[in-house]
PDB file of C-alpha atoms in Angstrom:
ATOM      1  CA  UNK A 286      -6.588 153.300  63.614  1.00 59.00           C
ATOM      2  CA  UNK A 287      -7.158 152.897  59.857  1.00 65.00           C
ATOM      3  CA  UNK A 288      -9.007 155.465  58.396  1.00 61.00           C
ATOM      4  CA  UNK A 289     -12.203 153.633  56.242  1.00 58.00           C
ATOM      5  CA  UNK A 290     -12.283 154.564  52.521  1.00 58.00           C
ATOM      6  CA  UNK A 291     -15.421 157.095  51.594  1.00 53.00           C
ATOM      7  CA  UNK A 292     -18.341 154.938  50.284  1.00 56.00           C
ATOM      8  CA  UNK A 293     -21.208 156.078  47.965  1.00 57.00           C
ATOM      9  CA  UNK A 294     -23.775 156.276  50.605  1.00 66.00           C
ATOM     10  CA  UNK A 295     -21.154 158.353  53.144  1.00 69.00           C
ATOM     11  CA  UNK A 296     -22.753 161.705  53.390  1.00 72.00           C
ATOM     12  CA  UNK A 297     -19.739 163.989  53.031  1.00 73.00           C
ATOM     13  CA  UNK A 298     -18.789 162.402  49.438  1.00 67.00           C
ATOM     14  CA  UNK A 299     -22.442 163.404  48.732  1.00 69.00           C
ATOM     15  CA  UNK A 300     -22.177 166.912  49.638  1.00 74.00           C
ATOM     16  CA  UNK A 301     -18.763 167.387  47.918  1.00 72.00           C
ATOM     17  CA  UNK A 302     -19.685 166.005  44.509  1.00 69.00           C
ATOM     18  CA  UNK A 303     -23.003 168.109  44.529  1.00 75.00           C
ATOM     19  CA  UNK A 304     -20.643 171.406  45.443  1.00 74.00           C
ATOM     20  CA  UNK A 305     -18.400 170.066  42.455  1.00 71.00           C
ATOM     21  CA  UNK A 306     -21.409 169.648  40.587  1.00 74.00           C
ATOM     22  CA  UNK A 307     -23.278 172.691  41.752  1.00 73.00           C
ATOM     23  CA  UNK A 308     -19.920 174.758  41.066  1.00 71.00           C
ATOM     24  CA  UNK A 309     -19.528 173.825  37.511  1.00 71.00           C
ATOM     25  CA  UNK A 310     -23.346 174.632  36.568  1.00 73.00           C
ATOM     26  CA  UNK A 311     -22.776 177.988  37.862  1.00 69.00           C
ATOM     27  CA  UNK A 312     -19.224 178.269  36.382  1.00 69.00           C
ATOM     28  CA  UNK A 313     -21.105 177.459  33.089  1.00 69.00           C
ATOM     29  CA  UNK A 314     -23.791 179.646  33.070  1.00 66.00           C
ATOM     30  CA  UNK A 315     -21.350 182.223  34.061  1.00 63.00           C
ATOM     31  CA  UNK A 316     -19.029 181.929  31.195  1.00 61.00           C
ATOM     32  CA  UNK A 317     -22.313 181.730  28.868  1.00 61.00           C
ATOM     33  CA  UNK A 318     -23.382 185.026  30.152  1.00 57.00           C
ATOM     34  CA  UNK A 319     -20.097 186.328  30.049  1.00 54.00           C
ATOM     35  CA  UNK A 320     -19.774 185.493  25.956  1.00 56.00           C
ATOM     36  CA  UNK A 321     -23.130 186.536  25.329  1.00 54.00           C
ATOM     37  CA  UNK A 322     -21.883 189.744  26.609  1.00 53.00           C
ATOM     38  CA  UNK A 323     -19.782 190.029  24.881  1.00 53.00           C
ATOM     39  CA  UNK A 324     -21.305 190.110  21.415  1.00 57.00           C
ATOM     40  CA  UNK A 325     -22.731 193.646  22.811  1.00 64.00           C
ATOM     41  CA  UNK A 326     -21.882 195.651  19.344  1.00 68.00           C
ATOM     42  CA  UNK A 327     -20.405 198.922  18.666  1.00 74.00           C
ATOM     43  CA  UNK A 328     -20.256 200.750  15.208  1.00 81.00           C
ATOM     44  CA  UNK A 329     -16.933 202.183  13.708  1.00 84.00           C
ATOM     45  CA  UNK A 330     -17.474 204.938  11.134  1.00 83.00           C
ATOM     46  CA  UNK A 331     -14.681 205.256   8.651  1.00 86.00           C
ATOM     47  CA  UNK A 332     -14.451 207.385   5.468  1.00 88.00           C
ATOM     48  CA  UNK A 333     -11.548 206.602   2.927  1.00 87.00           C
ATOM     49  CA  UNK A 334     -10.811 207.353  -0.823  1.00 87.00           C
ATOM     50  CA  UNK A 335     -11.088 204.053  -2.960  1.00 86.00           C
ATOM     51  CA  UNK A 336      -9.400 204.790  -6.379  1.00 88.00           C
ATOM     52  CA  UNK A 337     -11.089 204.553  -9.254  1.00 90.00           C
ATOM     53  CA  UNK A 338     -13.895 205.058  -7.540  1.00 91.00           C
ATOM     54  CA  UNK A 339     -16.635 207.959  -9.328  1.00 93.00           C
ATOM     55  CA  UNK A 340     -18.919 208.221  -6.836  1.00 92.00           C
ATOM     56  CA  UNK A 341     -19.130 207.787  -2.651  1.00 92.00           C
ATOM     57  CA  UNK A 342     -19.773 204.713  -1.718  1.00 94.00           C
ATOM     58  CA  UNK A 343     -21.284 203.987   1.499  1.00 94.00           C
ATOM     59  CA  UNK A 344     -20.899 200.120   2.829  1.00 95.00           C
ATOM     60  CA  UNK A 345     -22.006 198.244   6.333  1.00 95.00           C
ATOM     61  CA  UNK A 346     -19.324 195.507   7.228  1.00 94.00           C
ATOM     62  CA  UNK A 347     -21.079 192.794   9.198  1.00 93.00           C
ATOM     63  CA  UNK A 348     -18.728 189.711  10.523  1.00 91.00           C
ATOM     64  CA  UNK A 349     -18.854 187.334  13.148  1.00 89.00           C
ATOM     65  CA  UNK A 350     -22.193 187.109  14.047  1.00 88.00           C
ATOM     66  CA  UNK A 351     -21.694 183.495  15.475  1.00 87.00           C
ATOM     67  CA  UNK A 352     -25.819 182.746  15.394  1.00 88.00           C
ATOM     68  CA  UNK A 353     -26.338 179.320  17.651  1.00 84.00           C
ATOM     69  CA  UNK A 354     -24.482 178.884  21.041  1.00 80.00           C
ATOM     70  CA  UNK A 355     -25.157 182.400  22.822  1.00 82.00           C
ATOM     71  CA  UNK A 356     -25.911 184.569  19.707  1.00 86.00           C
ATOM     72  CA  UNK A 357     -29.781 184.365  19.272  1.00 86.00           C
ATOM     73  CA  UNK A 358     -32.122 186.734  16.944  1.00 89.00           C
ATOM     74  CA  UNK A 359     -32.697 189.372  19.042  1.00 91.00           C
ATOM     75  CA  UNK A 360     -29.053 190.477  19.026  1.00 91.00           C
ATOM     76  CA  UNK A 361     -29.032 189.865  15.384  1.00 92.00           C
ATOM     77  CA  UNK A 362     -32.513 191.780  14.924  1.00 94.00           C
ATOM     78  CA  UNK A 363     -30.063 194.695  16.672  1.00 93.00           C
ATOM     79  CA  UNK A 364     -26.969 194.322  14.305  1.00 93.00           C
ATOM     80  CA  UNK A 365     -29.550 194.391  11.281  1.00 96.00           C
ATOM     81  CA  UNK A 366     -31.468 197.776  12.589  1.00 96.00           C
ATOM     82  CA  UNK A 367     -28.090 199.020  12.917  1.00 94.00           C
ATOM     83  CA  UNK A 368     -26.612 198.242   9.597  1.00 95.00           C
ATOM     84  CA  UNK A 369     -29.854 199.698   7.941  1.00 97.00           C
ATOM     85  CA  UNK A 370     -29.665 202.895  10.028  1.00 96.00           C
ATOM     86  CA  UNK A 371     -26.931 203.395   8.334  1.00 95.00           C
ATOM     87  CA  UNK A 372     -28.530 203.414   4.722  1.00 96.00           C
ATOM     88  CA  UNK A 373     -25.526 201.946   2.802  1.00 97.00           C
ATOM     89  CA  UNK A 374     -25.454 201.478  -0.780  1.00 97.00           C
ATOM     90  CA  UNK A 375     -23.387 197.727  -0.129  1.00 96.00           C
ATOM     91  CA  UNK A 376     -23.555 195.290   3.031  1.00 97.00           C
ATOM     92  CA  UNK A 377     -20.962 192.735   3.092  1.00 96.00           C
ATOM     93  CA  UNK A 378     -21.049 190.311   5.711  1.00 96.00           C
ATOM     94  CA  UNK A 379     -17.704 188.624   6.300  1.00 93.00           C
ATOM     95  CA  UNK A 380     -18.602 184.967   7.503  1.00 88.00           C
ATOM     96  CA  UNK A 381     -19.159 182.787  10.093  1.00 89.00           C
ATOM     97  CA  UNK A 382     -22.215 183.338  10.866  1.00 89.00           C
ATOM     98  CA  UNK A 383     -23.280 180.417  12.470  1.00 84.00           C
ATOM     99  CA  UNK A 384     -21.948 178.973  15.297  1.00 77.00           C
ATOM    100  CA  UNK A 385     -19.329 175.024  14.964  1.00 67.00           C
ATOM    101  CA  UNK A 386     -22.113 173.019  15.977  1.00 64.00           C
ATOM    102  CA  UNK A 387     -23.596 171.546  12.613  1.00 58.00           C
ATOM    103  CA  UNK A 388     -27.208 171.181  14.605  1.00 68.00           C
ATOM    104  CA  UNK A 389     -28.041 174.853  14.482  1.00 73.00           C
ATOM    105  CA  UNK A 390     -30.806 175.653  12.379  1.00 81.00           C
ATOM    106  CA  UNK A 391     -29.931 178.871   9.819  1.00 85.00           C
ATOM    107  CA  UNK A 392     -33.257 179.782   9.301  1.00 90.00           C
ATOM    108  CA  UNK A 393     -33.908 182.230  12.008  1.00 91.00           C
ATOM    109  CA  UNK A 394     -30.454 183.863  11.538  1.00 93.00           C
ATOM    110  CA  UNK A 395     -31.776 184.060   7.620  1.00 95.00           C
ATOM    111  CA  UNK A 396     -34.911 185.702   8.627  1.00 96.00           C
ATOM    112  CA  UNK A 397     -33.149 188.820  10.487  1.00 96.00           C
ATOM    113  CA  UNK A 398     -30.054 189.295   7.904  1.00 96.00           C
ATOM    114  CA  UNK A 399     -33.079 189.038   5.116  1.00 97.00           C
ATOM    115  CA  UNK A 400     -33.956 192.604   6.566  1.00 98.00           C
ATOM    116  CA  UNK A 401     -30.739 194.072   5.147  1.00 97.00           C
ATOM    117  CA  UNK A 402     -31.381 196.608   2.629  1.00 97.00           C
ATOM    118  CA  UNK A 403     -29.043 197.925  -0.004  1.00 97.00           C
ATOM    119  CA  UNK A 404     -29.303 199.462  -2.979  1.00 97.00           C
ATOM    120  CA  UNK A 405     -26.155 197.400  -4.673  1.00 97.00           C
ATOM    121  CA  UNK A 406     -27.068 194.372  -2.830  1.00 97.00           C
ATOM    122  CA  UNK A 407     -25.987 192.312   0.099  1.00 98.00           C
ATOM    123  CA  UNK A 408     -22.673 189.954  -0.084  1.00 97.00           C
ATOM    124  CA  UNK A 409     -21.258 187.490   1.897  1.00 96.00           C
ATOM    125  CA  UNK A 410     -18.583 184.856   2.017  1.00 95.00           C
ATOM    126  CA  UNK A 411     -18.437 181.759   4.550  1.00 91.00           C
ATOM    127  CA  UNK A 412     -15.988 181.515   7.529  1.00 88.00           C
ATOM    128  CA  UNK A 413     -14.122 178.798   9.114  1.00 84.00           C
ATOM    129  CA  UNK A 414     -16.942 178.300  11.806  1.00 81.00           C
ATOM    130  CA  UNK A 415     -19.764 177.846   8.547  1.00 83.00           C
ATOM    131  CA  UNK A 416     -17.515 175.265   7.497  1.00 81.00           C
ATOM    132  CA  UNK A 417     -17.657 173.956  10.803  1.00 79.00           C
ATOM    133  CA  UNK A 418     -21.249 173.822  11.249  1.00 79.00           C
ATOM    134  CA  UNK A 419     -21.393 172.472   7.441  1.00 79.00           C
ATOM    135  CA  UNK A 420     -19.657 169.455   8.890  1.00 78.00           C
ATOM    136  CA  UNK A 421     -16.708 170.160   7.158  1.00 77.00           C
ATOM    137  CA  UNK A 422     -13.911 169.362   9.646  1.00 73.00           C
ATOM    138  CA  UNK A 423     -13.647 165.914  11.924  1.00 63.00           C
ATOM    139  CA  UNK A 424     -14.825 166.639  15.694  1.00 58.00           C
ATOM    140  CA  UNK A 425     -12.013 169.054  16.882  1.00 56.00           C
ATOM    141  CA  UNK A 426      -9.832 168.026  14.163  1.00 57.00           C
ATOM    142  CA  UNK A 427      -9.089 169.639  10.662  1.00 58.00           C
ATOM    143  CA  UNK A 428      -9.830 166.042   8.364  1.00 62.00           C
ATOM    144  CA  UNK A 429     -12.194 164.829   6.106  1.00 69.00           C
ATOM    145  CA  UNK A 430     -15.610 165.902   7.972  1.00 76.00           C
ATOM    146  CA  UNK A 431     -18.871 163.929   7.984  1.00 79.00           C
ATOM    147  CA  UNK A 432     -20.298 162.728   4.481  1.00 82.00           C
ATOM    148  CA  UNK A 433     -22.479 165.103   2.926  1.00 84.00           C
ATOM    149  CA  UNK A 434     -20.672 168.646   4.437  1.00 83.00           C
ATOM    150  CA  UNK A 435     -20.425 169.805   0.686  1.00 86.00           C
ATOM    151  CA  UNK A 436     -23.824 169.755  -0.131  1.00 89.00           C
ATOM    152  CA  UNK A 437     -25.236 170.559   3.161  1.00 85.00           C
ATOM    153  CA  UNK A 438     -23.330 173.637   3.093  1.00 88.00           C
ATOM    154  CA  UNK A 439     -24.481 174.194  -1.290  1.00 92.00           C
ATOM    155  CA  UNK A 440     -28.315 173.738   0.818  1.00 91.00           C
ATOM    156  CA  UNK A 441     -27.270 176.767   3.376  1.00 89.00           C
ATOM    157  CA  UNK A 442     -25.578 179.185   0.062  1.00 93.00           C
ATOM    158  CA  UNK A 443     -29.291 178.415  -1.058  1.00 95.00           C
ATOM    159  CA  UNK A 444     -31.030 179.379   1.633  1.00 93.00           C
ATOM    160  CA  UNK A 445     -29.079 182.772   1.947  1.00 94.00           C
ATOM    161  CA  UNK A 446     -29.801 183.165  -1.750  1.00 96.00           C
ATOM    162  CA  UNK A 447     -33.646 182.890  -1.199  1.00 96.00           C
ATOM    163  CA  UNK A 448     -33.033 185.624   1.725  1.00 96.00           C
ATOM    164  CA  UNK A 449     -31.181 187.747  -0.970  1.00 97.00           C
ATOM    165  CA  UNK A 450     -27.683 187.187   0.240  1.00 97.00           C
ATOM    166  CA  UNK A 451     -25.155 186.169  -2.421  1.00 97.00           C
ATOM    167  CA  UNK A 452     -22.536 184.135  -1.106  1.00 96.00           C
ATOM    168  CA  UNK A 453     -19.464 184.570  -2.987  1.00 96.00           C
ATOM    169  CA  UNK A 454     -17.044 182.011  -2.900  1.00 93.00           C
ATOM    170  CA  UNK A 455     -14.106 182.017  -5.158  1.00 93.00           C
ATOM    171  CA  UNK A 456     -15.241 184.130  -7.166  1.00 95.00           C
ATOM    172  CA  UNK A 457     -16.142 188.424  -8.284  1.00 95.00           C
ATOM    173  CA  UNK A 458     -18.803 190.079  -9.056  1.00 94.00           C
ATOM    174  CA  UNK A 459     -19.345 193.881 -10.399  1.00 95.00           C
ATOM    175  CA  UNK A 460     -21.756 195.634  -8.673  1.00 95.00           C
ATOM    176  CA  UNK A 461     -21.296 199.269  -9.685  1.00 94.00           C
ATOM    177  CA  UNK A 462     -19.288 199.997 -13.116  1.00 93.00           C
ATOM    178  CA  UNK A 463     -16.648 201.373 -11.507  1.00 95.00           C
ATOM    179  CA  UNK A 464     -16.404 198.504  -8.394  1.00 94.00           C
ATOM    180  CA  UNK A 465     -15.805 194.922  -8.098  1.00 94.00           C
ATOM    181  CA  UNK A 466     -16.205 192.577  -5.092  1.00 94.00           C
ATOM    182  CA  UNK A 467     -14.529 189.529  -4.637  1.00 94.00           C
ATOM    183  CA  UNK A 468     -15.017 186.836  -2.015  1.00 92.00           C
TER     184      UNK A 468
END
């Protein structure tokens, strides 16, 4: 007896491709969850001696943020309170802030880190996944990237200038006469 090969209307193939299927949603949503998660936030207080430095300095270091995928503006909202709690004179912000995907929309990110108060300003410099999102890189693959990456990602340093973020980017500034930043 030859055993007959599983057609599409056999019942069994049914049920195991909507298990497979069923599976992998859940697997998904999962592994979402579980990232999300793990943007929960902590705060490390440091205290060092800078040379040359005449007065204390107090600075909030935010990196990372990742705004798009699973990172939304209520964790941001968080990260901002945070940083302001803190009252520092400086906030640098140390890049990718938005997710790969060149779709995401900056301008509810720009609305939260626009909350960030600081005496000798706020500072940022992009990371490898804003030059992702900026269309900088082929899909998956360091290249070329889509026409028009440079300037979409000129319109973005605008739009965190209008927020008050300066986006440094080979290049220094003085903020204090006795400290430079460079990003």
């Amino acid at each position: 007896m030859k055993a007959e090969p599983l057609s599409p209307a056999n019942p069994a193939r049914r049920r195991f491709l909507r298990g497979l299927l069923g599976g992998s949603l859940a697997l998904g949503t999962l592994g979402g969850v579980g990232v999300a998660q793990a943007y929960d936030f902590g705060t490390v207080h440091e205290e060092g001696v800078l040379p040359g430095l005449r007065s204390p300095l107090r600075a909030a270091f935010l990196t990372d943020l990742h705004y798009g995928l699973y990172i939304f503006e209520r964790q941001i909202r968080a990260w901002v309170d945070t940083a302001n709690a803190a009252r520092p004179d400086l906030v640098l912000l140390g890049g990718d802030f938005l997710d790969v995907r060149s779709d995401v929309d900056p301008a509810p990110l720009l609305t939260e880190l626009a909350r960030l108060r600081a005496p000798l300003g706020v500072y940022a410099v992009w990371g490898n996944h804003d030059y992702g999102s900026f269309g900088a890189y082929d899909r998956g693959v360091l290249g070329q990237g889509i026409p028009g990456w440079a300037e979409r990602r000129e319109q973005v340093t605008a739009a965190f200038a209008a927020s008050g973020i300066t986006v440094l980017r080979n290049e220094g500034r003085a903020v204090r006469g006795d400290l430079w930043i460079g990003g």
